[in-house]
PDB file of C-alpha atoms and ligand atoms in Angstrom:
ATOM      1  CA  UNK P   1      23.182  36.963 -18.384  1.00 53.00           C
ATOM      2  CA  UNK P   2      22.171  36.182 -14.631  1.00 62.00           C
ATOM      3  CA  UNK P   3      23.986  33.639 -13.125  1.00 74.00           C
ATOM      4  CA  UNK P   4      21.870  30.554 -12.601  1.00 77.00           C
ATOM      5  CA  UNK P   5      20.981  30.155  -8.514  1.00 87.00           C
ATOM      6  CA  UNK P   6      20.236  26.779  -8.847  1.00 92.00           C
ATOM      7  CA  UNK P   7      22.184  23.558  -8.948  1.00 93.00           C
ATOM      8  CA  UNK P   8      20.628  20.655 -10.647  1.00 92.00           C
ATOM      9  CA  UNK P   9      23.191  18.211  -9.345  1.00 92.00           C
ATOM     10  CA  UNK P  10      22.040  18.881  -5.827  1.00 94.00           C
ATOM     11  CA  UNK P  11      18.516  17.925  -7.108  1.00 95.00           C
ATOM     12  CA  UNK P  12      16.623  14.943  -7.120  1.00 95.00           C
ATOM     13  CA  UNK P  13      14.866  15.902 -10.303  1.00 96.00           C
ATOM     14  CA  UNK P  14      11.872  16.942  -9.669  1.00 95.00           C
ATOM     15  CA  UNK P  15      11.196  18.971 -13.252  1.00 96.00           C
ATOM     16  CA  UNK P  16      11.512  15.588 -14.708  1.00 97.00           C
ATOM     17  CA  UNK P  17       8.465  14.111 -12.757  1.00 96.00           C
ATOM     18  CA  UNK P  18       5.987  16.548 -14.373  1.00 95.00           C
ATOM     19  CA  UNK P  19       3.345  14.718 -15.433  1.00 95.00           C
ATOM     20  CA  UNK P  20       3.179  17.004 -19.332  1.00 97.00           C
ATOM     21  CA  UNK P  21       6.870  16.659 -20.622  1.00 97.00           C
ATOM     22  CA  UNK P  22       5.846  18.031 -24.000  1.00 97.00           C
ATOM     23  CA  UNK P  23       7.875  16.028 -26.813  1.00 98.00           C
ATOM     24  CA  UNK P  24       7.645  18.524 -30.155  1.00 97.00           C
ATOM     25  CA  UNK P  25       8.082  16.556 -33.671  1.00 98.00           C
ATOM     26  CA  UNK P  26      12.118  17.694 -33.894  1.00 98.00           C
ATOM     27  CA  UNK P  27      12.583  16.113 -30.511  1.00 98.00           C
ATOM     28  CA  UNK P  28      10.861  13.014 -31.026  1.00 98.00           C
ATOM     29  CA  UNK P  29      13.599  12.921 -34.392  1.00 98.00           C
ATOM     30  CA  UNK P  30      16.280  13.533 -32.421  1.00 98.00           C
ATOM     31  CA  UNK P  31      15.332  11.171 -29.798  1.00 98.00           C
ATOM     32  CA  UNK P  32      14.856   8.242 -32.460  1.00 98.00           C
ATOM     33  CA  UNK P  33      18.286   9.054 -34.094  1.00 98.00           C
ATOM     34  CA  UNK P  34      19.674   8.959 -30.423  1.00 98.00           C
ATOM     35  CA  UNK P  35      18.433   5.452 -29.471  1.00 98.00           C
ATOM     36  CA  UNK P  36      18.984   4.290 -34.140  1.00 98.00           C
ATOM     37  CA  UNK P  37      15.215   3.697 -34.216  1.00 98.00           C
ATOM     38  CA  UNK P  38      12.485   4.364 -36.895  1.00 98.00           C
ATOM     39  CA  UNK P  39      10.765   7.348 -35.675  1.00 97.00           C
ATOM     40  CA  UNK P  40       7.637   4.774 -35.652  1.00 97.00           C
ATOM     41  CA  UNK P  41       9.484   2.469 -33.411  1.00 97.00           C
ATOM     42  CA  UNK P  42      10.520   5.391 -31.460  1.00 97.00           C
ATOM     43  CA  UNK P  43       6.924   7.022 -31.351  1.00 96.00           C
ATOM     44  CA  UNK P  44       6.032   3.415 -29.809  1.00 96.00           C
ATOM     45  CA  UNK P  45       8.124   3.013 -26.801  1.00 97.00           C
ATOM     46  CA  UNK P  46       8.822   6.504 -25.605  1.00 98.00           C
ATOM     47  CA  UNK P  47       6.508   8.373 -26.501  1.00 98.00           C
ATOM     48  CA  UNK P  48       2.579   9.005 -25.421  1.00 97.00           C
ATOM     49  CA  UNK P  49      -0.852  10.976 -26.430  1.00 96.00           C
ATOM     50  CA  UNK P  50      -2.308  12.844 -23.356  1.00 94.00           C
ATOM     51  CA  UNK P  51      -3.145  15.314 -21.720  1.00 93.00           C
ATOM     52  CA  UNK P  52      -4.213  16.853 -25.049  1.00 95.00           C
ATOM     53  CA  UNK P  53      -0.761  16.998 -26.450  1.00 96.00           C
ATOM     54  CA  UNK P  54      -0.144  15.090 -29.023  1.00 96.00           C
ATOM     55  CA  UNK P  55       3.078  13.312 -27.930  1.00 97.00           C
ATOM     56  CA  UNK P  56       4.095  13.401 -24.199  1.00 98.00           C
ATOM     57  CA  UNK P  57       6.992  10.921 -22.445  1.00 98.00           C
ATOM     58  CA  UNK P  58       6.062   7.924 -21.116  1.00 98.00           C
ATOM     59  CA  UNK P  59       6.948   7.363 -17.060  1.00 97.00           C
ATOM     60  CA  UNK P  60       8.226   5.389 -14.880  1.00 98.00           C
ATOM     61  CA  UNK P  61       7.743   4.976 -11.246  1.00 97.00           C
ATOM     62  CA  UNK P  62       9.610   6.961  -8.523  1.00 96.00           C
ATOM     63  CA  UNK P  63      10.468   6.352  -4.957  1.00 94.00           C
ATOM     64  CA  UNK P  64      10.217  10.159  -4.181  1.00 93.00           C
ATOM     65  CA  UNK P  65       7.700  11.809  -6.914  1.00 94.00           C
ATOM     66  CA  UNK P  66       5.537   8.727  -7.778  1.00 94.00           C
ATOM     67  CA  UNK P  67       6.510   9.032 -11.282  1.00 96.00           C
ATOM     68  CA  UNK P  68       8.888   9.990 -13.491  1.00 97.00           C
ATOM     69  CA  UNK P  69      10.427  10.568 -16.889  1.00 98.00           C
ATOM     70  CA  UNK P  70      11.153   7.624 -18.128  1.00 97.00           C
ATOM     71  CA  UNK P  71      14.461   8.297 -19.192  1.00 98.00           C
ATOM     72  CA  UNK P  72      15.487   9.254 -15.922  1.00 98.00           C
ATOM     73  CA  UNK P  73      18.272   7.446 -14.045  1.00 98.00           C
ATOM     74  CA  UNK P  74      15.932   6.957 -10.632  1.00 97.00           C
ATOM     75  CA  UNK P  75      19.581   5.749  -8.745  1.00 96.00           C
ATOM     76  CA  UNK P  76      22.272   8.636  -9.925  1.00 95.00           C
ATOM     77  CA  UNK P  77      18.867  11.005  -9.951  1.00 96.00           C
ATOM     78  CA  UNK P  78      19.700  12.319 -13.951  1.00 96.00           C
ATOM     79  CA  UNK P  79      18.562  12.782 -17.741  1.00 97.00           C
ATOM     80  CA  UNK P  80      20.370   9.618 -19.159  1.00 98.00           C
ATOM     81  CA  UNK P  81      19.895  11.365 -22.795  1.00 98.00           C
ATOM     82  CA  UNK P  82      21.151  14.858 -21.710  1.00 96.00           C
ATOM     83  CA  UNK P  83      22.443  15.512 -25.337  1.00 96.00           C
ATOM     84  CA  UNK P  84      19.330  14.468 -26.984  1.00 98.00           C
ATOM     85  CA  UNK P  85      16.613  15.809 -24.218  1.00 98.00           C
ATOM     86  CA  UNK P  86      13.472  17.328 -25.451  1.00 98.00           C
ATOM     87  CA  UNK P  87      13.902  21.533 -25.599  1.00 97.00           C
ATOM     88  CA  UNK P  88      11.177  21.632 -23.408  1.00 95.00           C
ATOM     89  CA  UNK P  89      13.849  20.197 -21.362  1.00 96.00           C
ATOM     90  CA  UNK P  90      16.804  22.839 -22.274  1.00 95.00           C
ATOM     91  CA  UNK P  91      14.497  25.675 -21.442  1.00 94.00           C
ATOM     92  CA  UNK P  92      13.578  25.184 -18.191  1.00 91.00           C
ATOM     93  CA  UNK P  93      13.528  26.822 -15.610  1.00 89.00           C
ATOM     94  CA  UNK P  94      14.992  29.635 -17.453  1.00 84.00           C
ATOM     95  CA  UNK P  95      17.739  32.089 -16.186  1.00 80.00           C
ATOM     96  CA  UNK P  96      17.396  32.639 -12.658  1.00 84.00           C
ATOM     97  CA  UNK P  97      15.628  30.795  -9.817  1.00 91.00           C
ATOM     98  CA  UNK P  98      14.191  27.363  -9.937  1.00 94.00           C
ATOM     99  CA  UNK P  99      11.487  27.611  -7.874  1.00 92.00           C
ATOM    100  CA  UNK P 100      11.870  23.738  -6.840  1.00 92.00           C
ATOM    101  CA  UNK P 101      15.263  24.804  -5.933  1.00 93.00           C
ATOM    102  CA  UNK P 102      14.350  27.269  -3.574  1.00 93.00           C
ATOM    103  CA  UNK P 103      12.103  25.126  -1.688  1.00 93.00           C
ATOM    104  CA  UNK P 104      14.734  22.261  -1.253  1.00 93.00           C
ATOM    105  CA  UNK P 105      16.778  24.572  -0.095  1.00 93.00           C
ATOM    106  CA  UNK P 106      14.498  25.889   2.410  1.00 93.00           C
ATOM    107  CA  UNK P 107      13.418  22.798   3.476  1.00 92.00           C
ATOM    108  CA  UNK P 108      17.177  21.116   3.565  1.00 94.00           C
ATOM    109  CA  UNK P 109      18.325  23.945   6.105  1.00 94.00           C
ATOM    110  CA  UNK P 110      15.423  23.759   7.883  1.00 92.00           C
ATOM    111  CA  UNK P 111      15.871  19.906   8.530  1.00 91.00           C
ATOM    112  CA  UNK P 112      19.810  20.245   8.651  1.00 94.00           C
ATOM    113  CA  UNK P 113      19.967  17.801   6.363  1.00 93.00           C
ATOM    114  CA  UNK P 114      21.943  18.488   2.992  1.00 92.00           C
ATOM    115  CA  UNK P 115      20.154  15.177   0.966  1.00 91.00           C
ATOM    116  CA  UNK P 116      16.948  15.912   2.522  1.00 91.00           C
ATOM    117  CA  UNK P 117      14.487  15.465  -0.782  1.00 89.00           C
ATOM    118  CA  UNK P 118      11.382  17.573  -0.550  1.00 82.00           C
ATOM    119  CA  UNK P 119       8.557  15.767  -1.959  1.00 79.00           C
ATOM    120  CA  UNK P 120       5.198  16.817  -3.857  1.00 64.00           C
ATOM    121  CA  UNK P 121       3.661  14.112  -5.814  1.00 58.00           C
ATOM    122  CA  UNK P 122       2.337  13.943  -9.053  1.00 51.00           C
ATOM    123  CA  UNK P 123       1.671   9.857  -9.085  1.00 51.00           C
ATOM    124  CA  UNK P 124      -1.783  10.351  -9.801  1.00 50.00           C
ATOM    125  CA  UNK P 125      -1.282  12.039 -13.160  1.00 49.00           C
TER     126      UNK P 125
HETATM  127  S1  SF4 R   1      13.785  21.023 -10.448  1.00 95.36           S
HETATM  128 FE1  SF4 R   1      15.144  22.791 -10.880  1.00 95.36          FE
HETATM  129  S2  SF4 R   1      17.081  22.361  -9.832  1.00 95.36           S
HETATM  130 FE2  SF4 R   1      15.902  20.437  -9.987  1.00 95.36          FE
HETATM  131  S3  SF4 R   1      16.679  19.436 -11.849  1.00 95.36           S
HETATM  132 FE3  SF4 R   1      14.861  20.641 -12.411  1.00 95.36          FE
HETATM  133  S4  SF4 R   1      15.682  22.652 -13.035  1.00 95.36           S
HETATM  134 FE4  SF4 R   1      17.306  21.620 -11.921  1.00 95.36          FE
HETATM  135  S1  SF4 R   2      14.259  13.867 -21.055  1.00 95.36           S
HETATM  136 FE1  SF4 R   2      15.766  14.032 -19.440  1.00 95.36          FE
HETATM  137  S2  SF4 R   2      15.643  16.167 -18.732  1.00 95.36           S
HETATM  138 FE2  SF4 R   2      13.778  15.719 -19.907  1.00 95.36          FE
HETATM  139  S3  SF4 R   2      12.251  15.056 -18.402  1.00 95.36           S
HETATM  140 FE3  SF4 R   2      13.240  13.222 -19.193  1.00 95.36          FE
HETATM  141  S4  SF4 R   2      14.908  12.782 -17.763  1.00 95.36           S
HETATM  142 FE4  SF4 R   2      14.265  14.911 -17.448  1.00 95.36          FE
END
């Protein structure tokens, strides 16, 4: 297996500000059983139609992206529901490169700055 060359703990998270996080019927169980709500409840709060999928997350807003996941922690800059995160979530960005990860990296030697966060925004999604 190739060894991951990317570090998500050096990241500000920027997979999670995708406007489409794609919540399949297993996940939106699991996320329900996570949180002990009715997957109605659940459905409710966390969950959205757009986009043309039939559930996507709900957001929050972002200092650096414009929006977010909404189960993002926008201080420590992580998944607060790692163990229960959609697997849209636990497949990405597949073995390899992030390509996110590349440009931060660029762009943080470039600046000589190590918490440099590179931006692109997706608020108006
Ligand atoms: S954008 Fe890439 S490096 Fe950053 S959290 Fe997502 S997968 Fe990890
Ligand atoms: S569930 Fe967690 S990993 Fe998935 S987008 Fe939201 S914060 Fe990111």
């Amino acid at each position: 297996m190739a060894r991951a060359k990317y570090d998500c703990l050096k990241c500000p998270g920027y997979c999670c500000s995708y406007p489409v996080i794609e919540v399949k019927d297993k996940d939106a169980e699991r996320i329900a059983k996570h949180f002990g709500l009715s997957l109605k409840d659940a459905e409710k709060k966390f969950f959205k139609s757009a986009h043309g999928y039939k559930r996507v997350m709900r957001r929050q807003k972002d200092e650096h992206f414009g929006k977010i996941c909404q189960f993002f922690d926008t201080t420590e800059r992580r998944c607060t529901i790692y163990a229960a995160r959609p697997s849209t979530c636990r497949i990405f960005p597949g073995e390899g490169h992030c390509g996110y990860y590349d440009f931060l990296k660029f762009e943080r030697a470039g600046q000589e700055d190590e918490t440099y966060i590179s931006t692109t925004n997706h608020s108006g999604n």
